[in-house]
CSV table of C-alpha atoms and ligand atoms in Angstrom, one decimal:
chain,number,residue,atom,x,y,z
A,115,UNK,CA,-35.8,15.3,-18.6
A,116,UNK,CA,-31.9,14.8,-16.7
A,117,UNK,CA,-31.6,17.4,-14.2
A,118,UNK,CA,-28.1,18.1,-13.4
A,119,UNK,CA,-26.2,16.3,-10.0
A,120,UNK,CA,-24.9,18.9,-7.7
A,121,UNK,CA,-22.0,17.2,-5.9
A,122,UNK,CA,-20.9,18.5,-2.7
A,123,UNK,CA,-17.5,19.6,-3.0
A,124,UNK,CA,-15.8,17.0,-1.1
A,125,UNK,CA,-17.4,14.6,-3.3
A,126,UNK,CA,-15.8,16.9,-6.6
A,127,UNK,CA,-12.3,17.2,-5.8
A,128,UNK,CA,-12.2,13.5,-5.0
A,129,UNK,CA,-10.9,11.7,-7.9
A,130,UNK,CA,-11.1,7.7,-7.9
A,131,UNK,CA,-8.8,5.7,-6.8
A,132,UNK,CA,-5.7,5.3,-8.6
A,133,UNK,CA,-5.2,1.2,-8.7
A,134,UNK,CA,-9.1,0.3,-9.8
A,135,UNK,CA,-8.4,-0.2,-13.2
A,136,UNK,CA,-5.7,-2.2,-12.0
A,137,UNK,CA,-7.6,-4.9,-9.8
A,138,UNK,CA,-10.1,-4.7,-12.9
A,139,UNK,CA,-7.6,-5.8,-16.1
A,140,UNK,CA,-6.0,-8.5,-13.6
A,141,UNK,CA,-9.4,-10.0,-13.0
A,142,UNK,CA,-10.2,-9.8,-16.3
A,143,UNK,CA,-7.2,-11.1,-18.1
A,144,UNK,CA,-5.8,-14.2,-15.3
A,145,UNK,CA,-2.9,-14.7,-17.7
A,146,UNK,CA,-1.5,-11.8,-16.0
A,147,UNK,CA,1.0,-11.5,-13.3
A,148,UNK,CA,0.2,-8.7,-11.2
A,149,UNK,CA,2.9,-7.3,-9.3
A,150,UNK,CA,0.8,-4.7,-8.9
A,151,UNK,CA,-2.1,-5.5,-6.4
A,152,UNK,CA,-1.8,-5.5,-2.4
A,153,UNK,CA,-3.9,-8.2,-1.9
A,154,UNK,CA,-2.6,-11.3,0.4
A,155,UNK,CA,-0.8,-14.7,-0.7
A,156,UNK,CA,-4.6,-16.9,-0.6
A,157,UNK,CA,-3.4,-19.5,0.1
A,158,UNK,CA,-2.5,-19.1,3.1
A,159,UNK,CA,-5.5,-16.8,4.3
A,160,UNK,CA,-6.7,-19.2,7.6
A,161,UNK,CA,-9.8,-21.0,6.6
A,162,UNK,CA,-9.5,-23.8,9.2
A,163,UNK,CA,-8.6,-21.8,12.3
A,164,UNK,CA,-11.1,-19.3,11.4
A,165,UNK,CA,-13.7,-22.1,11.5
A,166,UNK,CA,-13.1,-23.5,14.3
A,167,UNK,CA,-13.3,-20.3,16.0
A,168,UNK,CA,-16.3,-19.3,14.9
A,169,UNK,CA,-17.7,-22.8,15.5
A,170,UNK,CA,-16.9,-22.1,18.9
A,171,UNK,CA,-18.0,-18.7,19.2
A,172,UNK,CA,-21.8,-19.5,17.8
A,173,UNK,CA,-22.0,-23.6,19.6
A,174,UNK,CA,-22.3,-21.7,22.6
A,175,UNK,CA,-25.7,-20.3,22.3
A,176,UNK,CA,-25.8,-17.4,24.8
A,177,UNK,CA,-22.3,-16.5,23.7
A,178,UNK,CA,-23.0,-16.7,20.4
A,179,UNK,CA,-26.0,-14.8,20.5
A,180,UNK,CA,-24.0,-11.7,21.8
A,181,UNK,CA,-21.5,-12.1,19.3
A,182,UNK,CA,-24.6,-11.4,16.9
A,183,UNK,CA,-25.5,-8.1,18.4
A,184,UNK,CA,-24.5,-4.6,17.8
A,185,UNK,CA,-21.5,-4.1,20.2
A,186,UNK,CA,-20.3,-0.6,20.8
A,187,UNK,CA,-19.0,2.4,19.3
A,188,UNK,CA,-15.0,1.8,20.3
A,189,UNK,CA,-15.2,-2.0,20.5
A,190,UNK,CA,-14.6,-5.1,22.8
A,191,UNK,CA,-13.5,-4.3,25.7
A,192,UNK,CA,-11.8,-7.5,26.8
A,193,UNK,CA,-10.3,-7.6,22.9
A,194,UNK,CA,-8.6,-3.6,23.6
A,195,UNK,CA,-7.3,-5.0,26.5
A,196,UNK,CA,-5.5,-7.9,25.0
A,197,UNK,CA,-4.1,-5.4,22.7
A,198,UNK,CA,-3.2,-3.0,25.3
A,199,UNK,CA,-1.6,-6.0,26.9
A,200,UNK,CA,0.3,-7.4,23.7
A,201,UNK,CA,1.8,-3.4,23.2
A,202,UNK,CA,2.9,-4.2,26.7
A,203,UNK,CA,4.6,-7.9,25.7
A,204,UNK,CA,5.7,-5.9,22.9
A,205,UNK,CA,8.0,-3.2,24.2
A,206,UNK,CA,8.6,-5.9,27.5
A,207,UNK,CA,7.3,-2.8,29.5
A,208,UNK,CA,5.7,-4.3,33.4
A,209,UNK,CA,2.5,-5.9,32.7
A,210,UNK,CA,-0.4,-3.2,33.7
A,211,UNK,CA,2.5,-0.3,32.4
A,212,UNK,CA,0.1,0.9,29.5
A,213,UNK,CA,-3.2,-0.5,31.3
A,214,UNK,CA,-4.5,3.4,30.9
A,215,UNK,CA,-4.6,3.3,27.1
A,216,UNK,CA,-7.6,0.6,27.3
A,217,UNK,CA,-10.0,3.8,26.9
A,218,UNK,CA,-8.2,5.2,24.6
A,219,UNK,CA,-8.0,2.7,21.7
A,220,UNK,CA,-10.4,1.6,19.5
A,221,UNK,CA,-11.8,-1.1,17.1
A,222,UNK,CA,-12.4,0.2,13.4
A,223,UNK,CA,-13.2,-1.5,10.3
A,224,UNK,CA,-9.5,-1.7,9.4
A,225,UNK,CA,-7.0,0.6,10.1
A,226,UNK,CA,-7.9,2.3,6.6
A,227,UNK,CA,-11.3,3.7,8.5
A,228,UNK,CA,-9.1,4.9,11.6
A,229,UNK,CA,-6.7,6.6,9.6
A,230,UNK,CA,-10.1,8.5,7.3
A,231,UNK,CA,-11.0,9.2,10.6
A,232,UNK,CA,-8.6,10.9,11.7
A,233,UNK,CA,-8.3,12.9,8.7
A,234,UNK,CA,-12.0,13.5,9.1
A,235,UNK,CA,-11.4,14.9,12.6
A,236,UNK,CA,-8.6,17.1,12.4
A,237,UNK,CA,-8.3,18.1,8.7
A,238,UNK,CA,-10.6,21.3,6.4
A,239,UNK,CA,-9.3,22.8,3.3
A,240,UNK,CA,-6.4,24.3,3.5
A,241,UNK,CA,-4.5,22.5,6.3
A,242,UNK,CA,-1.2,20.4,5.4
A,243,UNK,CA,-0.5,17.0,5.9
A,244,UNK,CA,3.8,16.2,5.6
A,245,UNK,CA,3.7,12.7,4.1
A,246,UNK,CA,6.6,10.3,3.3
A,247,UNK,CA,7.7,10.5,-0.3
A,248,UNK,CA,6.6,8.1,-1.3
A,249,UNK,CA,3.6,6.9,0.7
A,250,UNK,CA,0.7,4.6,1.5
A,251,UNK,CA,-1.2,6.6,-1.7
A,252,UNK,CA,-4.7,5.6,-0.7
A,253,UNK,CA,-4.4,7.7,2.7
A,254,UNK,CA,-4.0,10.6,-0.4
A,255,UNK,CA,-7.6,10.3,-1.2
A,256,UNK,CA,-9.3,11.2,1.5
A,257,UNK,CA,-6.6,14.2,2.7
A,258,UNK,CA,-7.8,15.1,-1.1
A,259,UNK,CA,-11.9,14.6,0.2
A,260,UNK,CA,-10.9,17.1,2.6
A,261,UNK,CA,-9.2,19.2,0.5
A,262,UNK,CA,-5.7,18.8,3.3
A,263,UNK,CA,-3.1,19.7,1.3
A,264,UNK,CA,-0.1,17.1,1.3
A,265,UNK,CA,3.3,17.7,1.2
A,266,UNK,CA,5.9,15.4,0.4
A,267,UNK,CA,9.3,15.2,3.1
A,268,UNK,CA,12.0,12.9,1.8
A,269,UNK,CA,12.7,9.2,3.1
A,270,UNK,CA,16.2,7.8,2.5
A,271,UNK,CA,16.8,3.7,2.8
A,272,UNK,CA,16.4,4.1,6.4
A,273,UNK,CA,12.9,5.4,6.4
A,274,UNK,CA,11.7,9.5,7.0
A,275,UNK,CA,15.2,12.0,6.6
A,276,UNK,CA,14.8,13.5,10.3
A,277,UNK,CA,16.6,17.2,9.0
A,278,UNK,CA,14.7,16.9,6.0
A,279,UNK,CA,11.6,17.2,8.0
A,280,UNK,CA,13.3,19.7,9.8
A,281,UNK,CA,13.3,21.7,6.8
A,282,UNK,CA,10.1,21.0,5.2
A,283,UNK,CA,8.8,22.1,8.9
A,284,UNK,CA,11.2,25.5,8.0
A,285,UNK,CA,10.2,25.9,5.0
A,286,UNK,CA,6.3,25.7,5.9
A,287,UNK,CA,7.1,28.2,8.6
A,288,UNK,CA,8.9,30.9,6.4
A,289,UNK,CA,5.9,30.5,3.8
A,290,UNK,CA,3.4,31.6,6.7
A,291,UNK,CA,1.9,27.8,6.9
A,292,UNK,CA,2.6,26.8,10.4
A,293,UNK,CA,-0.3,27.2,11.3
A,294,UNK,CA,-1.9,25.1,9.0
A,295,UNK,CA,0.1,22.1,9.6
A,296,UNK,CA,-1.9,19.1,11.5
A,297,UNK,CA,-0.1,15.8,11.3
A,298,UNK,CA,2.6,13.8,10.1
A,299,UNK,CA,2.0,10.3,8.3
A,300,UNK,CA,4.3,7.6,8.6
A,301,UNK,CA,4.7,4.0,7.7
A,302,UNK,CA,7.9,3.2,10.2
A,303,UNK,CA,7.5,-0.6,9.8
A,304,UNK,CA,8.2,-2.2,6.1
A,305,UNK,CA,6.5,0.4,4.1
A,306,UNK,CA,4.1,0.9,1.3
A,307,UNK,CA,5.1,1.3,-0.8
A,308,UNK,CA,8.9,0.5,-0.4
A,309,UNK,CA,9.5,-1.8,2.4
A,310,UNK,CA,12.2,0.5,4.2
A,311,UNK,CA,11.3,0.6,7.9
A,312,UNK,CA,12.5,3.8,10.3
A,313,UNK,CA,16.0,3.1,11.6
A,314,UNK,CA,15.2,2.4,15.6
A,315,UNK,CA,17.8,5.3,16.2
A,316,UNK,CA,15.4,7.9,14.6
A,317,UNK,CA,12.6,6.9,16.3
A,318,UNK,CA,12.7,8.6,19.2
A,319,UNK,CA,14.1,11.9,17.5
A,320,UNK,CA,11.4,12.1,15.2
A,321,UNK,CA,9.0,12.0,17.6
A,322,UNK,CA,10.8,15.0,19.7
A,323,UNK,CA,10.7,16.8,16.2
A,324,UNK,CA,7.0,17.0,16.0
A,325,UNK,CA,6.5,17.9,19.9
A,326,UNK,CA,8.9,20.6,18.8
A,327,UNK,CA,6.8,21.6,16.4
A,328,UNK,CA,3.6,21.6,17.8
A,329,UNK,CA,4.8,23.6,21.0
A,330,UNK,CA,6.4,26.2,18.0
A,331,UNK,CA,3.2,26.2,16.1
A,332,UNK,CA,0.9,26.5,19.5
A,333,UNK,CA,-1.3,23.7,18.3
A,334,UNK,CA,-1.2,20.2,18.6
A,335,UNK,CA,0.5,18.5,15.6
A,336,UNK,CA,0.1,14.7,15.7
A,337,UNK,CA,2.4,11.9,13.9
A,338,UNK,CA,0.2,9.4,12.6
A,339,UNK,CA,2.2,6.3,12.7
A,340,UNK,CA,0.8,3.8,10.2
A,341,UNK,CA,2.2,0.2,11.2
A,342,UNK,CA,0.1,-1.9,8.7
A,343,UNK,CA,3.1,-4.0,8.4
A,344,UNK,CA,3.6,-5.1,12.0
A,345,UNK,CA,4.8,-8.3,13.0
A,346,UNK,CA,5.6,-9.5,9.3
A,347,UNK,CA,9.3,-8.6,9.6
A,348,UNK,CA,11.4,-12.2,8.0
A,349,UNK,CA,14.6,-11.2,9.2
A,350,UNK,CA,15.1,-7.9,10.7
A,351,UNK,CA,13.8,-7.4,15.1
A,352,UNK,CA,11.0,-4.9,15.2
A,353,UNK,CA,12.5,-1.5,16.7
A,354,UNK,CA,9.8,0.0,19.5
A,355,UNK,CA,6.9,1.9,18.2
A,356,UNK,CA,6.9,6.1,17.6
A,357,UNK,CA,4.2,5.8,20.2
A,358,UNK,CA,5.7,3.9,23.2
A,359,UNK,CA,8.4,6.7,22.7
A,360,UNK,CA,6.1,9.0,22.8
A,361,UNK,CA,6.0,9.4,26.6
A,362,UNK,CA,3.3,12.2,26.8
A,363,UNK,CA,0.9,10.3,25.0
A,364,UNK,CA,-0.2,13.1,23.1
A,365,UNK,CA,1.4,13.4,19.8
A,366,UNK,CA,1.4,9.7,18.2
A,367,UNK,CA,-1.6,8.3,17.0
A,368,UNK,CA,-0.7,4.3,16.3
A,369,UNK,CA,-2.7,2.2,13.5
A,370,UNK,CA,-2.6,-0.9,13.6
A,371,UNK,CA,-4.7,-3.7,11.3
A,372,UNK,CA,-5.2,-7.4,11.3
A,373,UNK,CA,-5.3,-7.6,7.6
A,374,UNK,CA,-2.0,-8.6,6.5
A,375,UNK,CA,-1.4,-10.5,9.3
A,376,UNK,CA,-4.6,-12.7,9.7
A,377,UNK,CA,-7.3,-11.8,7.5
A,378,UNK,CA,-8.2,-8.8,5.1
A,379,UNK,CA,-11.8,-10.0,4.4
A,380,UNK,CA,-12.5,-9.3,8.6
A,381,UNK,CA,-11.6,-5.7,8.2
A,382,UNK,CA,-10.6,-5.0,11.3
A,383,UNK,CA,-8.3,-2.7,12.6
A,384,UNK,CA,-7.5,-0.5,15.5
A,385,UNK,CA,-5.7,2.8,16.7
A,386,UNK,CA,-4.4,3.7,19.8
A,387,UNK,CA,-5.5,7.8,19.9
A,388,UNK,CA,-4.1,10.4,22.2
A,389,UNK,CA,-6.7,11.4,24.8
A,390,UNK,CA,-7.6,14.7,22.6
A,391,UNK,CA,-8.3,12.0,20.2
A,392,UNK,CA,-10.7,9.8,21.2
A,393,UNK,CA,-14.2,11.4,21.6
A,394,UNK,CA,-14.0,13.6,18.7
A,395,UNK,CA,-12.8,10.3,16.4
A,396,UNK,CA,-16.1,8.0,18.5
A,397,UNK,CA,-18.4,10.9,17.7
A,398,UNK,CA,-17.5,10.7,13.7
A,399,UNK,CA,-17.1,6.7,13.5
A,400,UNK,CA,-20.5,6.7,15.3
A,401,UNK,CA,-21.9,8.7,12.6
A,402,UNK,CA,-20.6,6.2,9.9
A,403,UNK,CA,-21.3,2.4,11.2
A,404,UNK,CA,-21.7,2.8,15.4
A,405,UNK,CA,-19.2,0.4,16.0
A,406,UNK,CA,-17.0,-2.6,13.8
A,407,UNK,CA,-18.4,-5.6,13.3
A,408,UNK,CA,-19.5,-7.7,16.6
A,409,UNK,CA,-18.7,-10.9,15.5
A,410,UNK,CA,-15.2,-10.4,13.9
A,411,UNK,CA,-14.3,-8.4,17.3
A,412,UNK,CA,-15.2,-11.9,19.1
A,413,UNK,CA,-13.8,-13.8,16.9
A,414,UNK,CA,-10.1,-12.0,16.7
A,415,UNK,CA,-10.2,-11.8,20.1
A,416,UNK,CA,-10.6,-15.8,20.4
A,417,UNK,CA,-7.7,-16.4,18.1
A,418,UNK,CA,-5.1,-14.4,19.9
A,419,UNK,CA,-6.7,-15.7,23.4
A,420,UNK,CA,-5.9,-19.5,21.6
A,421,UNK,CA,-2.6,-18.8,20.3
A,422,UNK,CA,-3.7,-19.2,16.9
A,423,UNK,CA,-3.3,-15.8,15.5
A,424,UNK,CA,0.5,-16.2,16.8
A,425,UNK,CA,1.0,-19.3,14.8
A,426,UNK,CA,-0.7,-18.3,11.4
A,427,UNK,CA,1.4,-15.0,11.4
A,428,UNK,CA,4.1,-17.3,12.1
A,429,UNK,CA,3.2,-19.5,9.3
A,430,UNK,CA,2.8,-16.2,7.3
A,431,UNK,CA,6.6,-15.1,7.8
A,432,UNK,CA,8.3,-18.4,6.7
A,433,UNK,CA,5.3,-18.3,3.5
A,434,UNK,CA,6.6,-14.9,2.6
A,435,UNK,CA,9.8,-14.8,3.2
A,436,UNK,CA,10.4,-17.9,0.2
A,437,UNK,CA,8.8,-15.7,-1.9
A,438,UNK,CA,10.8,-12.1,-1.1
A,439,UNK,CA,13.6,-14.5,-1.9
A,440,UNK,CA,12.5,-15.6,-4.9
A,441,UNK,CA,11.5,-12.7,-6.2
A,442,UNK,CA,15.0,-11.0,-5.2
A,443,UNK,CA,17.0,-13.7,-6.7
A,444,UNK,CA,14.7,-13.8,-9.9
A,445,UNK,CA,14.8,-9.6,-10.1
A,446,UNK,CA,18.8,-10.3,-9.7
A,447,UNK,CA,18.5,-12.8,-12.4
A,448,UNK,CA,16.6,-10.8,-15.3
A,449,UNK,CA,17.8,-7.4,-14.5
A,450,UNK,CA,21.6,-8.7,-14.5
A,451,UNK,CA,21.8,-7.0,-18.4
A,452,UNK,CA,20.7,-3.4,-17.2
A,453,UNK,CA,22.0,-3.7,-13.8
A,454,UNK,CA,23.8,-0.1,-14.1
A,455,UNK,CA,20.8,1.8,-14.6
A,456,UNK,CA,18.1,0.1,-12.7
A,457,UNK,CA,17.6,-0.1,-8.5
A,458,UNK,CA,15.6,-1.9,-6.3
A,459,UNK,CA,14.8,-1.7,-2.5
A,460,UNK,CA,15.6,-5.2,-0.5
A,461,UNK,CA,12.8,-5.4,2.1
A,462,UNK,CA,13.0,-7.5,5.4
A,463,UNK,CA,9.2,-7.9,5.7
A,464,UNK,CA,6.2,-6.1,5.0
A,465,UNK,CA,5.0,-7.4,0.7
A,466,UNK,CA,7.0,-4.4,-1.3
A,467,UNK,CA,9.9,-3.6,-2.9
A,468,UNK,CA,10.1,-0.2,-4.8
A,469,UNK,CA,12.2,-0.4,-8.2
A,470,UNK,CA,13.9,3.2,-9.5
A,471,UNK,CA,14.7,3.3,-13.2
A,472,UNK,CA,16.7,6.4,-14.8
A,473,UNK,CA,14.1,10.3,-14.5
A,474,UNK,CA,13.9,9.4,-18.4
A,475,UNK,CA,11.6,6.3,-18.2
A,476,UNK,CA,7.6,7.3,-17.3
A,477,UNK,CA,6.2,4.5,-16.0
A,478,UNK,CA,2.9,5.9,-15.8
A,479,UNK,CA,-0.2,4.7,-17.5
A,480,UNK,CA,-0.2,6.1,-20.7
A,481,UNK,CA,4.5,5.9,-20.7
A,482,UNK,CA,6.4,3.5,-23.2
A,483,UNK,CA,6.8,0.8,-20.0
A,484,UNK,CA,3.3,0.3,-18.7
A,485,UNK,CA,2.4,-0.4,-22.4
A,486,UNK,CA,5.5,-3.2,-23.1
A,487,UNK,CA,4.4,-4.7,-19.4
A,488,UNK,CA,1.3,-5.1,-21.0
A,489,UNK,CA,2.2,-6.7,-24.3
A,490,UNK,CA,4.0,-8.8,-21.8
A,491,UNK,CA,1.1,-9.7,-19.2
A,492,UNK,CA,3.0,-8.2,-16.1
A,493,UNK,CA,1.4,-5.1,-14.1
A,494,UNK,CA,2.9,-2.9,-11.3
A,495,UNK,CA,1.8,0.2,-9.5
A,496,UNK,CA,3.5,3.4,-11.5
A,497,UNK,CA,5.6,5.0,-8.7
A,498,UNK,CA,3.8,8.8,-9.4
A,499,UNK,CA,1.2,7.7,-6.9
A,500,UNK,CA,2.5,7.4,-4.6
A,501,UNK,CA,4.2,11.1,-4.1
A,502,UNK,CA,1.8,14.1,-2.8
A,503,UNK,CA,1.4,16.7,-5.2
A,504,UNK,CA,3.6,19.1,-3.6
A,505,UNK,CA,6.1,21.3,-3.2
A,506,UNK,CA,7.1,20.3,-6.8
A,507,UNK,CA,5.6,18.0,-9.9
A,508,UNK,CA,6.4,14.0,-8.9
A,509,UNK,CA,8.4,11.9,-10.2
A,510,UNK,CA,7.3,9.3,-13.0
A,511,UNK,CA,10.4,7.0,-12.6
A,512,UNK,CA,9.6,4.5,-9.9
A,513,UNK,CA,7.7,1.2,-9.9
A,514,UNK,CA,5.5,-0.6,-6.4
A,515,UNK,CA,5.8,-4.2,-6.6
A,516,UNK,CA,4.8,-7.0,-4.6
A,517,UNK,CA,5.2,-10.0,-4.3
A,518,UNK,CA,2.2,-10.8,-1.7
A,519,UNK,CA,-0.2,-12.3,-4.3
A,520,UNK,CA,1.0,-14.4,-7.2
A,521,UNK,CA,2.8,-18.1,-6.3
A,522,UNK,CA,6.3,-18.4,-6.5
A,523,UNK,CA,7.1,-19.8,-10.0
A,524,UNK,CA,4.6,-16.6,-10.9
A,525,UNK,CA,7.1,-14.3,-9.2
A,526,UNK,CA,9.9,-15.4,-11.3
A,527,UNK,CA,7.9,-15.2,-14.1
A,528,UNK,CA,6.6,-11.3,-13.5
A,529,UNK,CA,10.6,-10.5,-13.2
A,530,UNK,CA,11.5,-12.4,-16.6
A,531,UNK,CA,8.5,-10.0,-18.0
A,532,UNK,CA,9.4,-6.7,-16.1
A,533,UNK,CA,13.3,-7.0,-17.1
A,534,UNK,CA,11.9,-7.7,-20.9
A,535,UNK,CA,9.8,-4.8,-20.7
A,536,UNK,CA,12.3,-2.5,-19.1
A,537,UNK,CA,15.1,-3.6,-21.0
A,538,UNK,CA,13.2,-3.1,-24.5
A,539,UNK,CA,11.8,0.7,-22.8
A,540,UNK,CA,15.7,1.3,-22.0
A,541,UNK,CA,16.6,0.3,-25.6
A,542,UNK,CA,13.9,1.9,-27.4
A,543,UNK,CA,15.3,3.4,-30.5
A,544,UNK,CA,13.0,6.6,-30.0
A,545,UNK,CA,14.3,7.1,-26.3
A,546,UNK,CA,12.9,5.4,-22.8
A,547,UNK,CA,10.3,8.8,-22.7
B,612,PLP,C1,0.3,1.0,4.5
B,612,PLP,C2,-0.6,0.5,4.7
B,612,PLP,N1,-2.2,1.6,5.8
B,612,PLP,C3,-3.0,1.2,5.6
B,612,PLP,C4,-3.9,-0.3,5.2
B,612,PLP,C5,-5.2,-0.5,5.3
B,612,PLP,O1,-5.5,-1.9,5.6
B,612,PLP,P1,-7.0,-1.9,6.1
B,612,PLP,O2,-7.7,-1.5,6.1
B,612,PLP,O3,-7.5,-4.0,5.6
B,612,PLP,O4,-6.6,-2.8,7.3
B,612,PLP,C6,-2.9,-0.5,3.9
B,612,PLP,C7,-3.5,-1.4,3.4
B,612,PLP,O5,-2.8,-2.2,2.9
B,612,PLP,C8,-1.8,0.0,4.0
B,612,PLP,O6,-1.2,-1.1,3.3
């Protein structure tokens, strides 16, 4: 006899990840050009470097045995120290300036685990998280699981708009929800999904604004800085992290990862946390896995120390800059006839281009554009997934495109097919909707 399954409320309110069907589609139909998958360039993955590093670790029996043993929940201390030293170099501060942050640095299973744990540590049902519009759609999943309200705040070509965030806080205060606001989530480097970076001059005001609203609210509101694409800047200088501008170290949570700059298969990320969050997050992480792969941490420590990591990042920057140029040039060429009705971002780094069509075009899975794209063997991520549900119904006329995976020829062909599908949709006699 079949019995009903009583799932937890948290599981029951969690929807399936929005793009799992796209990944399946791309695997089933190899002729498809996927401008959707957020994977990295396959041919550049650092096989030789990693093989050498693994051989070096395992070639020394005691070191090998240590690497193959469990580690600590917080992660390898020497690696955490290296990460903090690199933050000092990056921000041009004297060695030792950030030394105290080593104890607040946690190695995690991808930055996905870090941002998940932050949500788990902070959020109860009904709590509020302010996210950019659009935002990294994967983070909306854990927020849904927690029963938190994700509320959008607008961005422009310079990233999150400070005036609009102020207005969002004002509105939340007016509706009596300020006591529920726990977190502001931002992706300040070459954002997923837009490729836009937060302007240098907005960074300190953003940290100050969140700190000021913490004072207004009477409890700590954190600013989660997800810089998953940090390091992948092709023709712009990276601005200082928000974390470095948080003089008291109590507001900003910095999340970073080796997935995009080295290997997503290693799934190693880290966070530098304000003091008050370290123990709660570590306790939860202990319940998840009591520590991220020790072997992978030793391996990344070695490639950081021997310079191979930095050489890999330099190589990758060249590869992605070329891919971006090929893709943007192909978009320019193929969209030329409909240029007045279509716009897109021109990223200085990262992996994404965000395209905007007339509001009447529905880019969703059930809309006419996606259907035409499937006929043309090209796929993208419908932009609607990247918008939190509040304060109003999300716009449906955007596309997230990535140049990370296809090779240069496929990118050019993908742009051609996409332009064809968009043109047909715009010109269709039944109208674009
Ligand atoms: C903005 C952003 N944050 C976090 C992640 C998670 O990456 P990982 O868990 O592999 O570090 C990604 C991956 O695509 C991302 O785009």
